[in-house]
mmCIF file of N, CA and C in Angstrom:
data_model
loop_
_atom_site.group_PDB
_atom_site.id
_atom_site.type_symbol
_atom_site.label_atom_id
_atom_site.label_comp_id
_atom_site.label_asym_id
_atom_site.label_seq_id
_atom_site.Cartn_x
_atom_site.Cartn_y
_atom_site.Cartn_z
ATOM 1 N N UNK A 315 12.254 20.231 10.064
ATOM 2 C CA UNK A 315 12.000 19.373 11.201
ATOM 3 C C UNK A 315 11.041 18.266 10.790
ATOM 4 N N UNK A 316 11.254 17.118 11.356
ATOM 5 C CA UNK A 316 10.431 15.962 11.050
ATOM 6 C C UNK A 316 9.487 15.697 12.217
ATOM 7 N N UNK A 317 8.206 15.619 11.940
ATOM 8 C CA UNK A 317 7.205 15.314 12.950
ATOM 9 C C UNK A 317 6.758 13.872 12.756
ATOM 10 N N UNK A 318 7.016 13.022 13.759
ATOM 11 C CA UNK A 318 6.669 11.608 13.642
ATOM 12 C C UNK A 318 5.642 11.226 14.704
ATOM 13 N N UNK A 319 4.897 10.184 14.395
ATOM 14 C CA UNK A 319 3.902 9.666 15.320
ATOM 15 C C UNK A 319 3.763 8.166 15.102
ATOM 16 N N UNK A 320 3.250 7.488 16.086
ATOM 17 C CA UNK A 320 2.844 6.097 15.942
ATOM 18 C C UNK A 320 1.378 6.045 16.295
ATOM 19 N N UNK A 321 0.657 5.241 15.610
ATOM 20 C CA UNK A 321 -0.755 5.102 15.895
ATOM 21 C C UNK A 321 -1.011 3.822 16.655
ATOM 22 N N UNK A 322 -2.136 3.762 17.263
ATOM 23 C CA UNK A 322 -2.519 2.558 17.974
ATOM 24 C C UNK A 322 -3.927 2.173 17.608
ATOM 25 N N UNK A 323 -4.202 0.925 17.751
ATOM 26 C CA UNK A 323 -5.541 0.428 17.516
ATOM 27 C C UNK A 323 -6.009 -0.180 18.827
ATOM 28 N N UNK A 324 -6.898 0.511 19.502
ATOM 29 C CA UNK A 324 -7.340 0.059 20.811
ATOM 30 C C UNK A 324 -8.641 -0.713 20.752
ATOM 31 N N UNK A 325 -8.967 -1.320 21.854
ATOM 32 C CA UNK A 325 -10.197 -2.091 21.979
ATOM 33 C C UNK A 325 -10.825 -1.778 23.323
ATOM 34 N N UNK A 326 -12.088 -2.113 23.429
ATOM 35 C CA UNK A 326 -12.749 -2.003 24.723
ATOM 36 C C UNK A 326 -12.257 -3.149 25.604
ATOM 37 N N UNK A 327 -12.471 -3.067 26.907
ATOM 38 C CA UNK A 327 -12.052 -4.141 27.808
ATOM 39 C C UNK A 327 -12.720 -5.459 27.440
ATOM 40 N N UNK A 328 -13.991 -5.393 27.059
ATOM 41 C CA UNK A 328 -14.704 -6.610 26.661
ATOM 42 C C UNK A 328 -14.048 -7.244 25.426
ATOM 43 N N UNK A 329 -13.684 -6.418 24.441
ATOM 44 C CA UNK A 329 -13.006 -6.944 23.251
ATOM 45 C C UNK A 329 -11.648 -7.531 23.621
ATOM 46 N N UNK A 330 -10.911 -6.857 24.520
ATOM 47 C CA UNK A 330 -9.622 -7.390 24.974
ATOM 48 C C UNK A 330 -9.802 -8.775 25.576
ATOM 49 N N UNK A 331 -10.786 -8.915 26.451
ATOM 50 C CA UNK A 331 -11.027 -10.195 27.111
ATOM 51 C C UNK A 331 -11.423 -11.269 26.104
ATOM 52 N N UNK A 332 -12.286 -10.911 25.137
ATOM 53 C CA UNK A 332 -12.737 -11.873 24.129
ATOM 54 C C UNK A 332 -11.608 -12.315 23.212
ATOM 55 N N UNK A 333 -10.734 -11.366 22.821
ATOM 56 C CA UNK A 333 -9.680 -11.652 21.860
ATOM 57 C C UNK A 333 -8.365 -12.099 22.495
ATOM 58 N N UNK A 334 -8.170 -11.793 23.754
ATOM 59 C CA UNK A 334 -6.934 -12.194 24.421
ATOM 60 C C UNK A 334 -5.758 -11.274 24.161
ATOM 61 N N UNK A 335 -6.006 -10.112 23.569
ATOM 62 C CA UNK A 335 -4.956 -9.119 23.357
ATOM 63 C C UNK A 335 -5.582 -7.738 23.347
ATOM 64 N N UNK A 336 -4.748 -6.711 23.523
ATOM 65 C CA UNK A 336 -5.333 -5.393 23.769
ATOM 66 C C UNK A 336 -5.119 -4.355 22.684
ATOM 67 N N UNK A 337 -4.400 -4.625 21.649
ATOM 68 C CA UNK A 337 -4.221 -3.633 20.600
ATOM 69 C C UNK A 337 -2.919 -3.850 19.858
ATOM 70 N N UNK A 338 -2.524 -2.868 19.064
ATOM 71 C CA UNK A 338 -1.298 -2.969 18.286
ATOM 72 C C UNK A 338 -0.774 -1.577 17.990
ATOM 73 N N UNK A 339 0.491 -1.515 17.630
ATOM 74 C CA UNK A 339 1.094 -0.263 17.175
ATOM 75 C C UNK A 339 1.281 -0.324 15.672
ATOM 76 N N UNK A 340 1.137 0.817 15.033
ATOM 77 C CA UNK A 340 1.347 0.903 13.597
ATOM 78 C C UNK A 340 2.830 1.132 13.300
ATOM 79 N N UNK A 341 3.176 1.121 12.026
ATOM 80 C CA UNK A 341 4.500 1.555 11.607
ATOM 81 C C UNK A 341 4.639 3.030 11.966
ATOM 82 N N UNK A 342 5.849 3.510 12.227
ATOM 83 C CA UNK A 342 6.022 4.953 12.479
ATOM 84 C C UNK A 342 5.587 5.764 11.254
ATOM 85 N N UNK A 343 4.995 6.913 11.518
ATOM 86 C CA UNK A 343 4.464 7.758 10.441
ATOM 87 C C UNK A 343 4.976 9.180 10.593
ATOM 88 N N UNK A 344 5.059 9.873 9.470
ATOM 89 C CA UNK A 344 5.393 11.295 9.449
ATOM 90 C C UNK A 344 4.140 12.083 9.145
ATOM 91 N N UNK A 345 4.045 13.239 9.756
ATOM 92 C CA UNK A 345 2.980 14.176 9.425
ATOM 93 C C UNK A 345 3.502 15.087 8.329
ATOM 94 N N UNK A 346 2.771 15.212 7.238
ATOM 95 C CA UNK A 346 3.155 16.097 6.141
ATOM 96 C C UNK A 346 1.950 16.943 5.752
ATOM 97 N N UNK A 347 2.209 17.999 5.022
ATOM 98 C CA UNK A 347 1.130 18.838 4.500
ATOM 99 C C UNK A 347 1.160 18.723 2.983
ATOM 100 N N UNK A 348 0.004 18.403 2.407
ATOM 101 C CA UNK A 348 -0.137 18.257 0.953
ATOM 102 C C UNK A 348 -1.427 18.951 0.567
ATOM 103 N N UNK A 349 -1.320 19.933 -0.312
ATOM 104 C CA UNK A 349 -2.499 20.684 -0.769
ATOM 105 C C UNK A 349 -3.330 21.202 0.411
ATOM 106 N N UNK A 350 -2.654 21.803 1.377
ATOM 107 C CA UNK A 350 -3.284 22.390 2.572
ATOM 108 C C UNK A 350 -3.987 21.369 3.466
ATOM 109 N N UNK A 351 -3.663 20.098 3.318
ATOM 110 C CA UNK A 351 -4.240 19.064 4.178
ATOM 111 C C UNK A 351 -3.104 18.282 4.840
ATOM 112 N N UNK A 352 -3.315 17.890 6.083
ATOM 113 C CA UNK A 352 -2.330 17.083 6.800
ATOM 114 C C UNK A 352 -2.522 15.627 6.407
ATOM 115 N N UNK A 353 -1.405 14.967 6.085
ATOM 116 C CA UNK A 353 -1.439 13.547 5.742
ATOM 117 C C UNK A 353 -0.447 12.801 6.617
ATOM 118 N N UNK A 354 -0.724 11.543 6.820
ATOM 119 C CA UNK A 354 0.218 10.636 7.468
ATOM 120 C C UNK A 354 0.837 9.772 6.387
ATOM 121 N N UNK A 355 2.158 9.708 6.382
ATOM 122 C CA UNK A 355 2.878 8.873 5.428
ATOM 123 C C UNK A 355 3.878 8.025 6.214
ATOM 124 N N UNK A 356 4.324 6.902 5.648
ATOM 125 C CA UNK A 356 5.321 6.111 6.358
ATOM 126 C C UNK A 356 6.581 6.946 6.625
ATOM 127 N N UNK A 357 7.144 6.785 7.804
ATOM 128 C CA UNK A 357 8.382 7.489 8.130
ATOM 129 C C UNK A 357 9.459 7.106 7.115
ATOM 130 N N UNK A 358 10.219 8.078 6.673
ATOM 131 C CA UNK A 358 11.224 7.816 5.631
ATOM 132 C C UNK A 358 12.259 6.792 6.079
ATOM 133 N N UNK A 359 12.445 6.640 7.392
ATOM 134 C CA UNK A 359 13.415 5.668 7.901
ATOM 135 C C UNK A 359 13.025 4.223 7.572
ATOM 136 N N UNK A 360 11.762 3.989 7.256
ATOM 137 C CA UNK A 360 11.324 2.634 6.909
ATOM 138 C C UNK A 360 12.025 2.146 5.649
ATOM 139 N N UNK A 361 12.394 3.068 4.762
ATOM 140 C CA UNK A 361 13.094 2.657 3.539
ATOM 141 C C UNK A 361 14.410 1.951 3.850
ATOM 142 N N UNK A 362 15.012 2.234 5.008
ATOM 143 C CA UNK A 362 16.260 1.566 5.408
ATOM 144 C C UNK A 362 16.023 0.092 5.742
ATOM 145 N N UNK A 363 14.772 -0.306 5.917
ATOM 146 C CA UNK A 363 14.450 -1.702 6.215
ATOM 147 C C UNK A 363 14.275 -2.545 4.954
ATOM 148 N N UNK A 364 14.314 -1.911 3.782
ATOM 149 C CA UNK A 364 14.175 -2.651 2.520
ATOM 150 C C UNK A 364 15.412 -3.517 2.318
ATOM 151 N N UNK A 365 15.192 -4.806 2.124
ATOM 152 C CA UNK A 365 16.301 -5.723 1.894
ATOM 153 C C UNK A 365 16.325 -6.128 0.426
ATOM 154 N N UNK A 366 15.809 -7.282 0.108
ATOM 155 C CA UNK A 366 15.865 -7.793 -1.253
ATOM 156 C C UNK A 366 14.565 -7.526 -2.005
ATOM 157 N N UNK A 367 14.678 -7.269 -3.322
ATOM 158 C CA UNK A 367 13.459 -7.191 -4.132
ATOM 159 C C UNK A 367 12.730 -8.535 -4.067
ATOM 160 N N UNK A 368 11.410 -8.490 -4.149
ATOM 161 C CA UNK A 368 10.617 -9.714 -4.107
ATOM 162 C C UNK A 368 9.431 -9.584 -5.049
ATOM 163 N N UNK A 369 8.769 -10.668 -5.311
ATOM 164 C CA UNK A 369 7.629 -10.715 -6.224
ATOM 165 C C UNK A 369 6.377 -10.212 -5.513
ATOM 166 N N UNK A 370 5.758 -9.153 -6.026
ATOM 167 C CA UNK A 370 4.545 -8.602 -5.413
ATOM 168 C C UNK A 370 3.373 -9.585 -5.478
ATOM 169 N N UNK A 371 3.450 -10.561 -6.353
ATOM 170 C CA UNK A 371 2.395 -11.561 -6.454
ATOM 171 C C UNK A 371 2.540 -12.708 -5.479
ATOM 172 N N UNK A 372 3.641 -12.725 -4.715
ATOM 173 C CA UNK A 372 3.902 -13.794 -3.749
ATOM 174 C C UNK A 372 4.778 -13.214 -2.642
ATOM 175 N N UNK A 373 4.148 -12.457 -1.749
ATOM 176 C CA UNK A 373 4.883 -11.655 -0.765
ATOM 177 C C UNK A 373 5.201 -12.425 0.510
ATOM 178 N N UNK A 374 6.371 -12.148 1.085
ATOM 179 C CA UNK A 374 6.656 -12.682 2.418
ATOM 180 C C UNK A 374 5.821 -11.927 3.448
ATOM 181 N N UNK A 375 5.864 -12.361 4.701
ATOM 182 C CA UNK A 375 5.015 -11.715 5.711
ATOM 183 C C UNK A 375 5.622 -10.450 6.300
ATOM 184 N N UNK A 376 6.761 -10.023 5.797
ATOM 185 C CA UNK A 376 7.335 -8.719 6.130
ATOM 186 C C UNK A 376 7.804 -8.107 4.821
ATOM 187 N N UNK A 377 7.003 -7.175 4.297
ATOM 188 C CA UNK A 377 7.262 -6.666 2.957
ATOM 189 C C UNK A 377 6.715 -5.255 2.790
ATOM 190 N N UNK A 378 7.206 -4.610 1.737
ATOM 191 C CA UNK A 378 6.680 -3.323 1.302
ATOM 192 C C UNK A 378 6.417 -3.417 -0.192
ATOM 193 N N UNK A 379 5.311 -2.810 -0.633
ATOM 194 C CA UNK A 379 4.971 -2.768 -2.055
ATOM 195 C C UNK A 379 4.704 -1.324 -2.426
ATOM 196 N N UNK A 380 5.282 -0.881 -3.527
ATOM 197 C CA UNK A 380 5.038 0.447 -4.075
ATOM 198 C C UNK A 380 4.306 0.265 -5.398
ATOM 199 N N UNK A 381 3.098 0.839 -5.482
ATOM 200 C CA UNK A 381 2.263 0.737 -6.677
ATOM 201 C C UNK A 381 2.174 2.095 -7.348
ATOM 202 N N UNK A 382 2.400 2.137 -8.652
ATOM 203 C CA UNK A 382 2.274 3.367 -9.427
ATOM 204 C C UNK A 382 1.569 3.034 -10.741
ATOM 205 N N UNK A 383 1.116 4.070 -11.406
ATOM 206 C CA UNK A 383 0.463 3.881 -12.695
ATOM 207 C C UNK A 383 -1.020 4.142 -12.593
ATOM 208 N N UNK A 384 -1.773 3.511 -13.494
ATOM 209 C CA UNK A 384 -3.230 3.702 -13.523
ATOM 210 C C UNK A 384 -3.903 2.367 -13.801
ATOM 211 N N UNK A 385 -4.935 2.063 -12.999
ATOM 212 C CA UNK A 385 -5.689 0.840 -13.211
ATOM 213 C C UNK A 385 -6.070 0.170 -11.913
ATOM 214 N N UNK A 386 -6.729 -0.988 -12.026
ATOM 215 C CA UNK A 386 -7.203 -1.699 -10.840
ATOM 216 C C UNK A 386 -6.065 -2.408 -10.110
ATOM 217 N N UNK A 387 -6.213 -2.520 -8.795
ATOM 218 C CA UNK A 387 -5.220 -3.204 -7.966
ATOM 219 C C UNK A 387 -5.914 -3.760 -6.733
ATOM 220 N N UNK A 388 -5.417 -4.891 -6.230
ATOM 221 C CA UNK A 388 -5.914 -5.378 -4.947
ATOM 222 C C UNK A 388 -4.805 -6.103 -4.205
ATOM 223 N N UNK A 389 -4.981 -6.142 -2.894
ATOM 224 C CA UNK A 389 -4.119 -6.915 -1.992
ATOM 225 C C UNK A 389 -4.993 -8.022 -1.451
ATOM 226 N N UNK A 390 -4.482 -9.234 -1.511
ATOM 227 C CA UNK A 390 -5.277 -10.376 -1.081
ATOM 228 C C UNK A 390 -4.421 -11.386 -0.345
ATOM 229 N N UNK A 391 -5.082 -12.302 0.303
ATOM 230 C CA UNK A 391 -4.425 -13.491 0.829
ATOM 231 C C UNK A 391 -4.672 -14.572 -0.210
ATOM 232 N N UNK A 392 -3.586 -15.104 -0.753
ATOM 233 C CA UNK A 392 -3.678 -16.102 -1.814
ATOM 234 C C UNK A 392 -3.405 -17.479 -1.231
ATOM 235 N N UNK A 393 -4.149 -18.423 -1.679
ATOM 236 C CA UNK A 393 -4.012 -19.801 -1.227
ATOM 237 C C UNK A 393 -5.173 -20.598 -1.746
ATOM 238 N N UNK A 394 -5.581 -21.599 -0.988
ATOM 239 C CA UNK A 394 -6.692 -22.426 -1.444
ATOM 240 C C UNK A 394 -7.990 -21.630 -1.540
ATOM 241 N N UNK A 395 -8.123 -20.632 -0.681
ATOM 242 C CA UNK A 395 -9.296 -19.761 -0.711
ATOM 243 C C UNK A 395 -8.796 -18.317 -0.688
ATOM 244 N N UNK A 396 -9.012 -17.555 -1.748
ATOM 245 C CA UNK A 396 -8.492 -16.191 -1.817
ATOM 246 C C UNK A 396 -9.440 -15.214 -1.140
ATOM 247 N N UNK A 397 -8.838 -14.273 -0.366
ATOM 248 C CA UNK A 397 -9.613 -13.245 0.318
ATOM 249 C C UNK A 397 -9.013 -11.889 -0.021
ATOM 250 N N UNK A 398 -9.831 -10.982 -0.522
ATOM 251 C CA UNK A 398 -9.366 -9.638 -0.841
ATOM 252 C C UNK A 398 -9.395 -8.798 0.433
ATOM 253 N N UNK A 399 -8.239 -8.177 0.740
ATOM 254 C CA UNK A 399 -8.100 -7.341 1.924
ATOM 255 C C UNK A 399 -8.312 -5.864 1.603
ATOM 256 N N UNK A 400 -7.945 -5.467 0.398
ATOM 257 C CA UNK A 400 -8.088 -4.074 -0.042
ATOM 258 C C UNK A 400 -8.092 -4.061 -1.560
ATOM 259 N N UNK A 401 -8.897 -3.168 -2.147
ATOM 260 C CA UNK A 401 -8.842 -2.987 -3.598
ATOM 261 C C UNK A 401 -9.122 -1.527 -3.925
ATOM 262 N N UNK A 402 -8.692 -1.134 -5.090
ATOM 263 C CA UNK A 402 -8.904 0.232 -5.536
ATOM 264 C C UNK A 402 -8.511 0.379 -6.993
ATOM 265 N N UNK A 403 -8.698 1.568 -7.495
ATOM 266 C CA UNK A 403 -8.281 1.898 -8.857
ATOM 267 C C UNK A 403 -7.359 3.098 -8.768
ATOM 268 N N UNK A 404 -6.140 2.950 -9.245
ATOM 269 C CA UNK A 404 -5.184 4.042 -9.225
ATOM 270 C C UNK A 404 -5.426 4.947 -10.418
ATOM 271 N N UNK A 405 -5.396 6.255 -10.165
ATOM 272 C CA UNK A 405 -5.464 7.245 -11.236
ATOM 273 C C UNK A 405 -4.051 7.492 -11.747
ATOM 274 N N UNK A 406 -3.932 7.995 -12.961
ATOM 275 C CA UNK A 406 -2.619 8.269 -13.541
ATOM 276 C C UNK A 406 -1.806 9.143 -12.589
ATOM 277 N N UNK A 407 -0.583 8.734 -12.296
ATOM 278 C CA UNK A 407 0.305 9.493 -11.428
ATOM 279 C C UNK A 407 0.126 9.211 -9.949
ATOM 280 N N UNK A 408 -0.865 8.410 -9.588
ATOM 281 C CA UNK A 408 -1.113 8.101 -8.176
ATOM 282 C C UNK A 408 -0.131 7.032 -7.688
ATOM 283 N N UNK A 409 0.140 7.070 -6.393
ATOM 284 C CA UNK A 409 1.057 6.118 -5.777
ATOM 285 C C UNK A 409 0.430 5.549 -4.506
ATOM 286 N N UNK A 410 0.607 4.251 -4.300
ATOM 287 C CA UNK A 410 0.144 3.584 -3.084
ATOM 288 C C UNK A 410 1.314 2.799 -2.510
ATOM 289 N N UNK A 411 1.517 2.920 -1.191
ATOM 290 C CA UNK A 411 2.512 2.107 -0.485
ATOM 291 C C UNK A 411 1.780 1.175 0.459
ATOM 292 N N UNK A 412 2.168 -0.089 0.418
ATOM 293 C CA UNK A 412 1.611 -1.096 1.312
ATOM 294 C C UNK A 412 2.751 -1.640 2.156
ATOM 295 N N UNK A 413 2.568 -1.632 3.480
ATOM 296 C CA UNK A 413 3.543 -2.188 4.410
ATOM 297 C C UNK A 413 2.898 -3.378 5.112
ATOM 298 N N UNK A 414 3.647 -4.478 5.188
ATOM 299 C CA UNK A 414 3.140 -5.698 5.810
ATOM 300 C C UNK A 414 4.123 -6.136 6.886
ATOM 301 N N UNK A 415 3.607 -6.384 8.078
ATOM 302 C CA UNK A 415 4.400 -6.940 9.173
ATOM 303 C C UNK A 415 3.563 -8.033 9.826
ATOM 304 N N UNK A 416 3.691 -9.234 9.306
ATOM 305 C CA UNK A 416 2.945 -10.407 9.770
ATOM 306 C C UNK A 416 1.443 -10.168 9.599
ATOM 307 N N UNK A 417 0.717 -9.904 10.682
ATOM 308 C CA UNK A 417 -0.738 -9.763 10.578
ATOM 309 C C UNK A 417 -1.191 -8.313 10.439
ATOM 310 N N UNK A 418 -0.249 -7.372 10.405
ATOM 311 C CA UNK A 418 -0.595 -5.950 10.296
ATOM 312 C C UNK A 418 -0.282 -5.471 8.886
ATOM 313 N N UNK A 419 -1.277 -4.906 8.223
ATOM 314 C CA UNK A 419 -1.102 -4.350 6.885
ATOM 315 C C UNK A 419 -1.499 -2.884 6.941
ATOM 316 N N UNK A 420 -0.623 -2.018 6.413
ATOM 317 C CA UNK A 420 -0.940 -0.590 6.347
ATOM 318 C C UNK A 420 -0.883 -0.138 4.905
ATOM 319 N N UNK A 421 -1.901 0.615 4.515
ATOM 320 C CA UNK A 421 -2.026 1.073 3.137
ATOM 321 C C UNK A 421 -2.033 2.591 3.150
ATOM 322 N N UNK A 422 -1.110 3.179 2.394
ATOM 323 C CA UNK A 422 -0.965 4.636 2.308
ATOM 324 C C UNK A 422 -1.216 5.048 0.868
ATOM 325 N N UNK A 423 -2.251 5.832 0.691
ATOM 326 C CA UNK A 423 -2.631 6.314 -0.641
ATOM 327 C C UNK A 423 -2.756 7.824 -0.550
ATOM 328 N N UNK A 424 -1.957 8.534 -1.345
ATOM 329 C CA UNK A 424 -1.948 10.000 -1.293
ATOM 330 C C UNK A 424 -3.367 10.546 -1.450
ATOM 331 N N UNK A 425 -3.708 11.504 -0.579
ATOM 332 C CA UNK A 425 -5.020 12.129 -0.641
ATOM 333 C C UNK A 425 -6.123 11.352 0.056
ATOM 334 N N UNK A 426 -5.780 10.212 0.652
ATOM 335 C CA UNK A 426 -6.748 9.371 1.353
ATOM 336 C C UNK A 426 -6.221 9.074 2.753
ATOM 337 N N UNK A 427 -7.102 8.803 3.697
ATOM 338 C CA UNK A 427 -6.609 8.407 5.024
ATOM 339 C C UNK A 427 -5.825 7.097 4.937
ATOM 340 N N UNK A 428 -4.797 6.962 5.764
ATOM 341 C CA UNK A 428 -4.093 5.681 5.799
ATOM 342 C C UNK A 428 -5.041 4.641 6.383
ATOM 343 N N UNK A 429 -4.791 3.396 6.038
ATOM 344 C CA UNK A 429 -5.690 2.329 6.475
ATOM 345 C C UNK A 429 -4.860 1.199 7.077
ATOM 346 N N UNK A 430 -5.273 0.722 8.236
ATOM 347 C CA UNK A 430 -4.624 -0.407 8.892
ATOM 348 C C UNK A 430 -5.592 -1.572 8.919
ATOM 349 N N UNK A 431 -5.111 -2.746 8.493
ATOM 350 C CA UNK A 431 -5.925 -3.954 8.395
ATOM 351 C C UNK A 431 -5.203 -5.072 9.133
ATOM 352 N N UNK A 432 -5.957 -5.925 9.792
ATOM 353 C CA UNK A 432 -5.388 -7.143 10.398
ATOM 354 C C UNK A 432 -5.800 -8.324 9.543
ATOM 355 N N UNK A 433 -4.870 -9.233 9.325
ATOM 356 C CA UNK A 433 -5.165 -10.459 8.592
ATOM 357 C C UNK A 433 -4.264 -11.563 9.131
ATOM 358 N N UNK A 434 -4.726 -12.777 9.030
ATOM 359 C CA UNK A 434 -3.980 -13.910 9.567
ATOM 360 C C UNK A 434 -3.930 -15.021 8.519
ATOM 361 N N UNK A 435 -2.952 -14.959 7.604
ATOM 362 C CA UNK A 435 -2.846 -16.041 6.619
ATOM 363 C C UNK A 435 -2.602 -17.386 7.306
ATOM 364 N N UNK A 436 -3.266 -18.414 6.825
ATOM 365 C CA UNK A 436 -3.061 -19.768 7.332
ATOM 366 C C UNK A 436 -1.790 -20.344 6.704
ATOM 367 N N UNK A 437 -1.403 -21.519 7.158
ATOM 368 C CA UNK A 437 -0.258 -22.200 6.548
ATOM 369 C C UNK A 437 -0.479 -22.308 5.041
ATOM 370 N N UNK A 438 0.580 -22.112 4.289
ATOM 371 C CA UNK A 438 0.582 -22.189 2.822
ATOM 372 C C UNK A 438 -0.204 -21.069 2.153
ATOM 373 N N UNK A 439 -0.637 -20.045 2.904
ATOM 374 C CA UNK A 439 -1.252 -18.857 2.312
ATOM 375 C C UNK A 439 -0.231 -17.735 2.326
ATOM 376 N N UNK A 440 -0.332 -16.832 1.355
ATOM 377 C CA UNK A 440 0.603 -15.729 1.223
ATOM 378 C C UNK A 440 -0.172 -14.456 0.877
ATOM 379 N N UNK A 441 0.439 -13.322 1.191
ATOM 380 C CA UNK A 441 -0.085 -12.050 0.709
ATOM 381 C C UNK A 441 0.284 -11.939 -0.767
ATOM 382 N N UNK A 442 -0.596 -11.322 -1.550
ATOM 383 C CA UNK A 442 -0.338 -11.158 -2.978
ATOM 384 C C UNK A 442 -1.012 -9.886 -3.467
ATOM 385 N N UNK A 443 -0.326 -9.171 -4.358
ATOM 386 C CA UNK A 443 -0.901 -8.009 -5.035
ATOM 387 C C UNK A 443 -1.224 -8.429 -6.458
ATOM 388 N N UNK A 444 -2.422 -8.121 -6.885
ATOM 389 C CA UNK A 444 -2.842 -8.339 -8.275
ATOM 390 C C UNK A 444 -3.170 -6.962 -8.842
ATOM 391 N N UNK A 445 -2.797 -6.742 -10.106
ATOM 392 C CA UNK A 445 -3.021 -5.415 -10.695
ATOM 393 C C UNK A 445 -3.180 -5.501 -12.197
ATOM 394 N N UNK A 446 -3.795 -4.454 -12.748
ATOM 395 C CA UNK A 446 -3.975 -4.356 -14.182
ATOM 396 C C UNK A 446 -2.675 -4.000 -14.890
ATOM 397 N N UNK A 447 -2.697 -4.065 -16.226
ATOM 398 C CA UNK A 447 -1.503 -3.819 -17.037
ATOM 399 C C UNK A 447 -0.936 -2.423 -16.869
ATOM 400 N N UNK A 448 -1.752 -1.429 -16.530
ATOM 401 C CA UNK A 448 -1.275 -0.059 -16.395
ATOM 402 C C UNK A 448 -0.652 0.252 -15.051
ATOM 403 N N UNK A 449 -0.586 -0.735 -14.153
ATOM 404 C CA UNK A 449 -0.038 -0.535 -12.813
ATOM 405 C C UNK A 449 1.290 -1.267 -12.693
ATOM 406 N N UNK A 450 2.260 -0.598 -12.098
ATOM 407 C CA UNK A 450 3.566 -1.197 -11.821
ATOM 408 C C UNK A 450 3.669 -1.460 -10.326
ATOM 409 N N UNK A 451 4.163 -2.637 -9.963
ATOM 410 C CA UNK A 451 4.350 -3.001 -8.554
ATOM 411 C C UNK A 451 5.809 -3.348 -8.312
ATOM 412 N N UNK A 452 6.430 -2.654 -7.371
ATOM 413 C CA UNK A 452 7.796 -2.954 -6.947
ATOM 414 C C UNK A 452 7.709 -3.348 -5.484
ATOM 415 N N UNK A 453 8.344 -4.473 -5.128
ATOM 416 C CA UNK A 453 8.219 -4.973 -3.756
ATOM 417 C C UNK A 453 9.582 -5.345 -3.194
ATOM 418 N N UNK A 454 9.674 -5.221 -1.866
ATOM 419 C CA UNK A 454 10.892 -5.573 -1.139
ATOM 420 C C UNK A 454 10.520 -6.396 0.090
ATOM 421 N N UNK A 455 11.414 -7.286 0.481
ATOM 422 C CA UNK A 455 11.342 -7.906 1.792
ATOM 423 C C UNK A 455 11.815 -6.872 2.796
ATOM 424 N N UNK A 456 11.154 -6.775 3.944
ATOM 425 C CA UNK A 456 11.576 -5.854 4.999
ATOM 426 C C UNK A 456 12.263 -6.620 6.122
ATOM 427 N N UNK A 457 13.263 -6.006 6.714
ATOM 428 C CA UNK A 457 13.958 -6.596 7.843
ATOM 429 C C UNK A 457 15.034 -5.673 8.340
ATOM 430 N N UNK A 458 15.691 -6.078 9.391
ATOM 431 C CA UNK A 458 16.804 -5.300 9.920
ATOM 432 C C UNK A 458 18.044 -5.559 9.082
ATOM 433 N N UNK A 459 18.696 -4.504 8.595
ATOM 434 C CA UNK A 459 19.863 -4.698 7.737
ATOM 435 C C UNK A 459 20.940 -5.569 8.375
ATOM 436 N N UNK A 460 21.201 -5.430 9.657
ATOM 437 C CA UNK A 460 22.234 -6.220 10.334
ATOM 438 C C UNK A 460 21.879 -7.698 10.359
ATOM 439 N N UNK A 461 20.599 -7.998 10.444
ATOM 440 C CA UNK A 461 20.161 -9.381 10.487
ATOM 441 C C UNK A 461 20.258 -10.041 9.113
ATOM 442 N N UNK A 462 20.324 -9.228 8.075
ATOM 443 C CA UNK A 462 20.344 -9.746 6.702
ATOM 444 C C UNK A 462 21.732 -10.220 6.299
ATOM 445 N N UNK A 463 22.761 -9.499 6.746
ATOM 446 C CA UNK A 463 24.101 -9.704 6.254
ATOM 447 C C UNK A 463 24.828 -10.845 6.805
#
């Protein structure tokens, strides 16, 4: 049996009024057990949204990146002024999945809590993954398969 959940990011009423919006929904997630601990991972159905391979160093605003290997890695907004959104060092055999849907970024790293980040690239800015030589990055554009064909 598959146990799925969606997460939300809520705000106080004052924050809602200040920001003009009240929250967001995450990508669907599955509950799994790994080494006697419960983890949230992207729902396997998200893989059906993978369309074309793309360059992890120049990502569209709807994308998935799979990182494997060992070494330093970061996700940033690249443009005239670069901003690092997340960074880490992968251990040998470790895997990280990054899902991007416009301003919502979700990072799934085995053995760590999932992380949701908001970012708003300006015109001519793009999401980009930078990594050391020991890390492999495979990326896809995400979308509805029917809309692609």
